[in-house]
PDB file of C-alpha atoms and ligand atoms in Angstrom:
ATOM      1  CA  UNK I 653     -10.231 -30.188  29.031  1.00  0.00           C
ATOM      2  CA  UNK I 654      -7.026 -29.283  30.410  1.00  0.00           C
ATOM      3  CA  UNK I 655      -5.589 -26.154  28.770  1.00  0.00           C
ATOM      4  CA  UNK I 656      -1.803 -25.656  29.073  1.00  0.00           C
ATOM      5  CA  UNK I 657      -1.575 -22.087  30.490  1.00  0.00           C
ATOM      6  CA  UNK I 658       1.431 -22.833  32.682  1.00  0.00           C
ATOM      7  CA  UNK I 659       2.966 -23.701  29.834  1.00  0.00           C
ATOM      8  CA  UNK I 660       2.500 -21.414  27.553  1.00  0.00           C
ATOM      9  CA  UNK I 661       3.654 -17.268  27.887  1.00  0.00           C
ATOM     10  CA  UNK I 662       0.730 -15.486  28.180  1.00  0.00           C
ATOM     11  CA  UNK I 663       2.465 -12.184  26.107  1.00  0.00           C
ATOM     12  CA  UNK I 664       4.063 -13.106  23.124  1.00  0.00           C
ATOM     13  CA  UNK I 665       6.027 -10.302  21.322  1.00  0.00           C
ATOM     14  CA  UNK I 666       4.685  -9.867  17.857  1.00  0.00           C
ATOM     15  CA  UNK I 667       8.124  -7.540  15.586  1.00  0.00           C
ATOM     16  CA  UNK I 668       7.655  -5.381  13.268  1.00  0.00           C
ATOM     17  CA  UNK I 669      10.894  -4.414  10.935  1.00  0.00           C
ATOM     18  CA  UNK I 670       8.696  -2.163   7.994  1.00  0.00           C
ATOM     19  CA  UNK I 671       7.970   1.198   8.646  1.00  0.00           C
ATOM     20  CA  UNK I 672       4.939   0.495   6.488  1.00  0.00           C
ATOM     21  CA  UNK I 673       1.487   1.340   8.479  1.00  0.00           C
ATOM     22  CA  UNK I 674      -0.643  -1.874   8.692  1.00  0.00           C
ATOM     23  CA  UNK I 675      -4.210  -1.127   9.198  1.00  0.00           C
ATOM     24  CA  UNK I 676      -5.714  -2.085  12.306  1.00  0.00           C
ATOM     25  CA  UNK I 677      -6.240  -5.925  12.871  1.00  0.00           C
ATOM     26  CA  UNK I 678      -9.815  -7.131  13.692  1.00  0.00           C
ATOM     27  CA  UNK I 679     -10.600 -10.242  15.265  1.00  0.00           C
ATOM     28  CA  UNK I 680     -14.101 -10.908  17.786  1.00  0.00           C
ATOM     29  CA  UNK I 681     -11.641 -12.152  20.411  1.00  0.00           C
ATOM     30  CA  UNK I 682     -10.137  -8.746  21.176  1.00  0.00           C
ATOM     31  CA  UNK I 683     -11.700  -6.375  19.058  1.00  0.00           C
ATOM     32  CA  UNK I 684      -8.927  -4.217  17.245  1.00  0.00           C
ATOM     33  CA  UNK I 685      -5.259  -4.246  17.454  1.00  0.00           C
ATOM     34  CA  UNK I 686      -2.791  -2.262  15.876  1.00  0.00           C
ATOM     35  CA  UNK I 687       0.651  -3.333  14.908  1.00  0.00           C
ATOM     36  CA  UNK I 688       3.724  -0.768  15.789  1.00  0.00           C
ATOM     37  CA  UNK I 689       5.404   0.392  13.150  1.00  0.00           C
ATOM     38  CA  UNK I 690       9.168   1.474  13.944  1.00  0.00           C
ATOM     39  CA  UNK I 691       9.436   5.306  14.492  1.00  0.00           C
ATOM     40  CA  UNK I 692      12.303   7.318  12.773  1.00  0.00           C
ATOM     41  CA  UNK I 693      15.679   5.970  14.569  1.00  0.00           C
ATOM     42  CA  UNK I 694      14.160   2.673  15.597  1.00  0.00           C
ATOM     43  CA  UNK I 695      15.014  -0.807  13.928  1.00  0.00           C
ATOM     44  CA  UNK I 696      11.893  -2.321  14.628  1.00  0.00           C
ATOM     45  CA  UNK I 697       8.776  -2.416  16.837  1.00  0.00           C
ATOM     46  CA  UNK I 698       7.201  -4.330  19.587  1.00  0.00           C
ATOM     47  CA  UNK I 699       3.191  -4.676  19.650  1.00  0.00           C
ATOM     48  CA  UNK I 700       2.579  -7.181  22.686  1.00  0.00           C
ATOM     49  CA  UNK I 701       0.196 -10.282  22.089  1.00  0.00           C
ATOM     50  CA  UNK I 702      -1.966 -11.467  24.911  1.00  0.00           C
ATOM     51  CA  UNK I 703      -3.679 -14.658  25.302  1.00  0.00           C
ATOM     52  CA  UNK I 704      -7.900 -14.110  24.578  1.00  0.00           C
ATOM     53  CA  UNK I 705     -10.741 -16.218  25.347  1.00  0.00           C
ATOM     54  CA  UNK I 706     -12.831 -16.557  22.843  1.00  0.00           C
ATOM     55  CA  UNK I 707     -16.543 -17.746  23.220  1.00  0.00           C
ATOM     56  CA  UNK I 708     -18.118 -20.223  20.477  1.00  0.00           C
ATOM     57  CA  UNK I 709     -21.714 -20.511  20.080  1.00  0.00           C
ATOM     58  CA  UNK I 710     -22.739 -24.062  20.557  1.00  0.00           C
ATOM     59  CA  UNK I 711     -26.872 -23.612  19.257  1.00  0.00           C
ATOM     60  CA  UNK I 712     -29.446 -23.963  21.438  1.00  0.00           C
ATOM     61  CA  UNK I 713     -28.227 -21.006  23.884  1.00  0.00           C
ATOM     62  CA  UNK I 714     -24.954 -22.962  25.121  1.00  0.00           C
ATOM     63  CA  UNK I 715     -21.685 -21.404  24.550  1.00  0.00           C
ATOM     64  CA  UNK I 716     -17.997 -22.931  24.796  1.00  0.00           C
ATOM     65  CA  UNK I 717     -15.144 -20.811  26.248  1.00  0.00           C
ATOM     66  CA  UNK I 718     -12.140 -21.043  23.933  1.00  0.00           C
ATOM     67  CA  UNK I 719      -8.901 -20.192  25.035  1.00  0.00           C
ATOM     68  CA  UNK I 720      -6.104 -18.932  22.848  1.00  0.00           C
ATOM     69  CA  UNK I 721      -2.897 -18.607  23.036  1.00  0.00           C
ATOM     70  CA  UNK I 722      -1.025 -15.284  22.973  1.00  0.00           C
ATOM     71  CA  UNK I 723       1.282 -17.504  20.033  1.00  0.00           C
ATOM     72  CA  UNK I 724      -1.766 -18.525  18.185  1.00  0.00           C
ATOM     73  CA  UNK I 725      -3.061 -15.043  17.868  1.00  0.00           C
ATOM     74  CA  UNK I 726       0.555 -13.688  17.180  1.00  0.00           C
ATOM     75  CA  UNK I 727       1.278 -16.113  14.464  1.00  0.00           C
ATOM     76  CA  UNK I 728      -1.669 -15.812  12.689  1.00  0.00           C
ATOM     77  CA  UNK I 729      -1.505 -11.638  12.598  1.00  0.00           C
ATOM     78  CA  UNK I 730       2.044 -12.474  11.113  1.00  0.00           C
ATOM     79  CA  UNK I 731       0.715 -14.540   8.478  1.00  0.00           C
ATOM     80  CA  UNK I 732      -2.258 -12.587   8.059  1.00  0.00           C
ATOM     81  CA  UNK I 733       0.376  -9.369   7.528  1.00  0.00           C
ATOM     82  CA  UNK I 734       3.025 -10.970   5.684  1.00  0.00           C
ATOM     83  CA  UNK I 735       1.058 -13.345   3.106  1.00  0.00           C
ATOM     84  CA  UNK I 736      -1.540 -12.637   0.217  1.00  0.00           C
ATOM     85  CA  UNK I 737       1.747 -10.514  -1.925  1.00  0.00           C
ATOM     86  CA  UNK I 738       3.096 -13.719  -4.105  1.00  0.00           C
ATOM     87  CA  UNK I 739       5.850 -16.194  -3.845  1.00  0.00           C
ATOM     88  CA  UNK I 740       7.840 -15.303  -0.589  1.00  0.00           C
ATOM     89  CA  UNK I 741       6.090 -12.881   0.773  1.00  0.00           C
ATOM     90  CA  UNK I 742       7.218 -10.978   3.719  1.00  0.00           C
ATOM     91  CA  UNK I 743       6.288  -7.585   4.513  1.00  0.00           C
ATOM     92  CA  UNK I 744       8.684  -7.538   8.118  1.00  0.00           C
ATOM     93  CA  UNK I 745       6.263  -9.293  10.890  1.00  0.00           C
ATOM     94  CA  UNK I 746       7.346 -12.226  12.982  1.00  0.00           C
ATOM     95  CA  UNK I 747       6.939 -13.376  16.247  1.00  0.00           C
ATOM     96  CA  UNK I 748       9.503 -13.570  18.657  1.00  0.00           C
ATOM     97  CA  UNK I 749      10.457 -16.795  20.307  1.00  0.00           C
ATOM     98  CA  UNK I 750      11.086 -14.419  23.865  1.00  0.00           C
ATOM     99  CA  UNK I 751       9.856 -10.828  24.611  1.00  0.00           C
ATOM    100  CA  UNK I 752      12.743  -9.639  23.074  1.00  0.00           C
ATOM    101  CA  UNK I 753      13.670  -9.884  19.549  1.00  0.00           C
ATOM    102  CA  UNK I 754      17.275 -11.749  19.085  1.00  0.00           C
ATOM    103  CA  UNK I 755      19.990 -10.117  16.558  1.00  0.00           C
ATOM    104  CA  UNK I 756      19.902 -13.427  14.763  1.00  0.00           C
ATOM    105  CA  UNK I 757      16.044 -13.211  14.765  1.00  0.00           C
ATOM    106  CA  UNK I 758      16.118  -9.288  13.491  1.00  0.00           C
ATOM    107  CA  UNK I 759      18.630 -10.079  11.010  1.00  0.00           C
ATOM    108  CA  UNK I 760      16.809 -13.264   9.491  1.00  0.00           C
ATOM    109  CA  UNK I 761      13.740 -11.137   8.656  1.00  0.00           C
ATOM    110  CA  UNK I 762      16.141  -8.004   7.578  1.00  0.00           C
ATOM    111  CA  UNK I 763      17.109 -10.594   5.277  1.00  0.00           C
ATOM    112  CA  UNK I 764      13.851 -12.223   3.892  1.00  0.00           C
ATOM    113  CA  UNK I 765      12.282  -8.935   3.681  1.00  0.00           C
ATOM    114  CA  UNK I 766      15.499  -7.537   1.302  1.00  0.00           C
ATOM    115  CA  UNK I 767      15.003 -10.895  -0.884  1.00  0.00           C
ATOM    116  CA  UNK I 768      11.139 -10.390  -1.149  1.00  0.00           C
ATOM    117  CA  UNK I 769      11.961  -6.540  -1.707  1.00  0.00           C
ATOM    118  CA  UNK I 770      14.415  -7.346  -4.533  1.00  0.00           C
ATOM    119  CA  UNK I 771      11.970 -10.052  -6.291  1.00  0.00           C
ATOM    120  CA  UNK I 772       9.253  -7.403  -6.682  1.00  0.00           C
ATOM    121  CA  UNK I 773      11.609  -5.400  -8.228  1.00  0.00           C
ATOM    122  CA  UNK I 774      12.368  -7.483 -10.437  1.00  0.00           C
ATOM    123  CA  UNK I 775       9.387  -8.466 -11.602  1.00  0.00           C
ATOM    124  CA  UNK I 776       8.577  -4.472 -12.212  1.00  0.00           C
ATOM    125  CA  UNK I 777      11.598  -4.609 -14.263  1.00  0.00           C
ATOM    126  CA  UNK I 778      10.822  -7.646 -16.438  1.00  0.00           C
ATOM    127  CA  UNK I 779       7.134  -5.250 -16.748  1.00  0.00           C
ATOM    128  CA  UNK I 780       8.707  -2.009 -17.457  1.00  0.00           C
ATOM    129  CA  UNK I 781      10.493  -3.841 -19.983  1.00  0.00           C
ATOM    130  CA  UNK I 782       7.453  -5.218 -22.094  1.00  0.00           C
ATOM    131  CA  UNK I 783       5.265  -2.553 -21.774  1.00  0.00           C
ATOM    132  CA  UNK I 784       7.013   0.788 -20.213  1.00  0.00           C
ATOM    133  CA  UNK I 785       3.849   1.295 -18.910  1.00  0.00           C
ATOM    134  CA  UNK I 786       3.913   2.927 -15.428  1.00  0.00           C
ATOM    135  CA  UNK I 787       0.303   1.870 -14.495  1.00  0.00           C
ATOM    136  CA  UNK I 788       1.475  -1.595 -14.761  1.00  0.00           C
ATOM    137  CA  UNK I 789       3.735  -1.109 -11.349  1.00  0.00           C
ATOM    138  CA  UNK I 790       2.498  -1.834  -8.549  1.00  0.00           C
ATOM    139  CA  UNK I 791       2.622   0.282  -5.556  1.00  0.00           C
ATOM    140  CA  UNK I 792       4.205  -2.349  -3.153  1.00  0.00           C
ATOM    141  CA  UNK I 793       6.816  -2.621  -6.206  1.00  0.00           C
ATOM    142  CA  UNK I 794       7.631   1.200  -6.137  1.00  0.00           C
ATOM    143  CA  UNK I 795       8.014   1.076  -2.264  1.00  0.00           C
ATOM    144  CA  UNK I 796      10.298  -2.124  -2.697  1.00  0.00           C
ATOM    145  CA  UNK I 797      12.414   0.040  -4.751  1.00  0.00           C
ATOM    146  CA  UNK I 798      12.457   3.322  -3.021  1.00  0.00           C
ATOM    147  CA  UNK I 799      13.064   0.935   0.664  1.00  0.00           C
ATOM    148  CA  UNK I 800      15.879  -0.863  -1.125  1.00  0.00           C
ATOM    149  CA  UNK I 801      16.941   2.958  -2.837  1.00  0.00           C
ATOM    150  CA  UNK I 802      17.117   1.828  -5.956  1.00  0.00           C
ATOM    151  CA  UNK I 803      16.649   4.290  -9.226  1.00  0.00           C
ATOM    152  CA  UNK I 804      14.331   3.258 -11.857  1.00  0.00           C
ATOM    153  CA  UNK I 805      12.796   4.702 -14.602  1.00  0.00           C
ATOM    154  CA  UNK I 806       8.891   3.207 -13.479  1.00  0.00           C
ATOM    155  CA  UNK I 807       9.328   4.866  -9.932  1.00  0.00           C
ATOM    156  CA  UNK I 808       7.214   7.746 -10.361  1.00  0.00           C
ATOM    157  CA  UNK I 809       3.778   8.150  -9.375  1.00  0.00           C
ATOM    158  CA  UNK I 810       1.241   7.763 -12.069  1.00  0.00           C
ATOM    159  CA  UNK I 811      -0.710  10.860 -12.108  1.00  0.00           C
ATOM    160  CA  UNK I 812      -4.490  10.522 -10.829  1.00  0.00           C
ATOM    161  CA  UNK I 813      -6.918  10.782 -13.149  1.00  0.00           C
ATOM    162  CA  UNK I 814      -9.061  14.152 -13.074  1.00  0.00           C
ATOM    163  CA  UNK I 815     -12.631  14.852 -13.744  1.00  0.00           C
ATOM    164  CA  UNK I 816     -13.673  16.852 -16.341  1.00  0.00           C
ATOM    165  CA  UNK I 817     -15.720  20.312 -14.845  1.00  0.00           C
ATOM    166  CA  UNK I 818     -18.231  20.055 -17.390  1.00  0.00           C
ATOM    167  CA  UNK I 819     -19.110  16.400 -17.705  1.00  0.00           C
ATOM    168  CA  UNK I 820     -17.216  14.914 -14.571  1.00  0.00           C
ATOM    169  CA  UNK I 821     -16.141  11.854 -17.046  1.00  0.00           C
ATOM    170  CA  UNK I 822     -12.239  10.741 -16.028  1.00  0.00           C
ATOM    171  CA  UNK I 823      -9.816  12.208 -17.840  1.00  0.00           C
ATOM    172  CA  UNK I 824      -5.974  12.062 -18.410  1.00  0.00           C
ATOM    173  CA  UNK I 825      -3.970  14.381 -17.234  1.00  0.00           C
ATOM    174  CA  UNK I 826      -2.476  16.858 -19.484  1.00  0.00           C
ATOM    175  CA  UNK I 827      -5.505  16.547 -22.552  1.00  0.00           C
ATOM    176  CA  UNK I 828      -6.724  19.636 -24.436  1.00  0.00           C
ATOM    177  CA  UNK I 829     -10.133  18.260 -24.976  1.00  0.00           C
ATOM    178  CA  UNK I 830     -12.650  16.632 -23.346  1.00  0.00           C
ATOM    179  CA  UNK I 831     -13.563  13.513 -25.023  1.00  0.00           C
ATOM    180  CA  UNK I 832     -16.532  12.816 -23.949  1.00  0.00           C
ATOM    181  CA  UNK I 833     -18.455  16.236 -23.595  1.00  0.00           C
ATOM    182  CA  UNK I 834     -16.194  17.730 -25.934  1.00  0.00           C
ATOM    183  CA  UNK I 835     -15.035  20.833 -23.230  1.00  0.00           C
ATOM    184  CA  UNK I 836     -11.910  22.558 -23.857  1.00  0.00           C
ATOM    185  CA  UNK I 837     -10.061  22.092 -20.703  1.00  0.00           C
ATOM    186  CA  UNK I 838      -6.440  23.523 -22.609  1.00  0.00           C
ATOM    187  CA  UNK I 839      -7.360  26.365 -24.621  1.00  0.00           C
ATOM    188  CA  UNK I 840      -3.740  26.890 -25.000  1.00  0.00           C
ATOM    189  CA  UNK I 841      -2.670  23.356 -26.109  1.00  0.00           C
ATOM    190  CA  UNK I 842      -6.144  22.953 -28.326  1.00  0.00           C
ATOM    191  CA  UNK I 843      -4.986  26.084 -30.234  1.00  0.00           C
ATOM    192  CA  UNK I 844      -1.778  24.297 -30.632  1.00  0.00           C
ATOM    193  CA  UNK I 845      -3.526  21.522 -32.767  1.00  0.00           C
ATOM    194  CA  UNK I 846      -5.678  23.932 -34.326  1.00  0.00           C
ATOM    195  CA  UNK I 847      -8.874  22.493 -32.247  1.00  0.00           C
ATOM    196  CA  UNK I 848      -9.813  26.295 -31.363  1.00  0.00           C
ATOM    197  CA  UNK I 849      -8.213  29.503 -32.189  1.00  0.00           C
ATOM    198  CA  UNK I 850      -6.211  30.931 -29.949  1.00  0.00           C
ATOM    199  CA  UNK I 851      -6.772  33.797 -27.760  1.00  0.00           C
ATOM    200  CA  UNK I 852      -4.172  36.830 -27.652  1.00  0.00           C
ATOM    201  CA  UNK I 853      -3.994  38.595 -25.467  1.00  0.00           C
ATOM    202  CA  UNK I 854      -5.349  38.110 -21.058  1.00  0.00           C
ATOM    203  CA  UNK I 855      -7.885  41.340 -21.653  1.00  0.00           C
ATOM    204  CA  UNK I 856      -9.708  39.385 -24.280  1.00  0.00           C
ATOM    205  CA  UNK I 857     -10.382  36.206 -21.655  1.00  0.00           C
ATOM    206  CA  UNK I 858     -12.458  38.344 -19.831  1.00  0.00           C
ATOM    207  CA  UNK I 859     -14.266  39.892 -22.811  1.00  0.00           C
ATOM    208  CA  UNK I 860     -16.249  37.004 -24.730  1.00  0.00           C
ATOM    209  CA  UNK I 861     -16.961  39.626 -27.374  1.00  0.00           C
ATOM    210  CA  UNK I 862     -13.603  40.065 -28.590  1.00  0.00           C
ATOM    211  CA  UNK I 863     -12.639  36.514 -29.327  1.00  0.00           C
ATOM    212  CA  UNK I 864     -13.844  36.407 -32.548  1.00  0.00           C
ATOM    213  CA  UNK I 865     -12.145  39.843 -33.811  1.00  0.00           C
ATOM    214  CA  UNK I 866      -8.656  38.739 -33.602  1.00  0.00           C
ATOM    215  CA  UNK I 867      -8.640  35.504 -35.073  1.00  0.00           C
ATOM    216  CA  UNK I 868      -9.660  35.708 -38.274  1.00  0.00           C
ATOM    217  CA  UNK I 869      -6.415  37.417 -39.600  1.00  0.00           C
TER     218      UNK I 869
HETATM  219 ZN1   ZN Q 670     -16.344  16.413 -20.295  1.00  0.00          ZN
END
């Protein structure tokens, strides 16, 4: 079996437009690889792709040498990066057809990563609008907005739920009352809704005693 190394480049230029961090890429042919992200200033990044041999297990104790090509491997971390995210998806990887990305080749994914940016929006939009429901965005739709700097009203963070101290069940930010255990986590806002009585004064906080003196009147 003749293998076309003369051929073929053995680096192959793998770009990288989004200043999003891609976890490392694992593959038993080389082990891990990480793909550059552009630093501040830069318009893209260049990870280099180098052709690997990879050995297949043939039973019986015989093994196979497989070459592949630094374009196999490149292409397939490209699709492996850009897919899995819906119709179009492109999250700024391509390979380069020389070491060098071309203008024509930067601008081409500038573009398809703008149109993919812009559909995701969109489709937070058409969400926000049935349920105005912030958990329902997703975070690769609030970083297509903010990349694209667009202003919307689903574009903040959810907050994280917290634990209650007492009974470490999840709750919402911002609630007087445990619901499960039943703690009072917002004596302040509880009082509010009449769920306990109010305390009056900071002395009293630290004196248990006097809680029930004041509040009777
Ligand atoms: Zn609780």
């Amino acid at each position: 079996m003749q293998s076309d190394a003369t051929k073929d480049p053995t680096t192959v230029t793998l770009v990288n437009i989004s200043t999003e961090k891609w976890p490392p890429r694992q593959r038993t042919y080389f082990g891990s690889l990480d793909v550059r992200s552009p630093a501040a200033g830069e318009a893209y990044a260049i990870t280099a792709i180098h052709n690997c041999t990879a050995v297949m297990d043939l039973g019986d104790k015989r093994t196979m040498d497989i070459r592949i090509s630094a374009r196999e491997i490149a292409e397939d971390l490209a699709r492996e990066i850009n897919g899995d995210s819906g119709e179009g998806s492109f999250h700024g990887v391509f390979v380069a057809a020389g070491l060098e990305p071309t203008e024509a080749e930067l601008a081409d994914a500038r573009r398809r990563l703008e149109e993919f940016q812009r559909r995701l929006v969109a489709a937070a939009d058409l969400e926000w609008e049935r349920t105005k429901n912030p958990m329902f965005i997703t975070d690769l739709e609030r970083r297509a907005a903010r990349q694209l700097g667009l202003e919307k009203p689903w574009l903040y963070d959810p907050k994280p739920l917290a634990e209650c101290p007492v009974c470490a069940e999840k709750i919402k930010p911002g609630v007087a009352v445990c619901k499960s255990c039943g703690a009072i986590l917002d004596r302040e806002k509880a009082a509010q809704y009449g769920l306990v009585t109010p305390k009056r004064t900071r002395r009293e906080r630290s004196d248990a005693s006097a809680e029930t003196d004041g509040a009777g009147k």
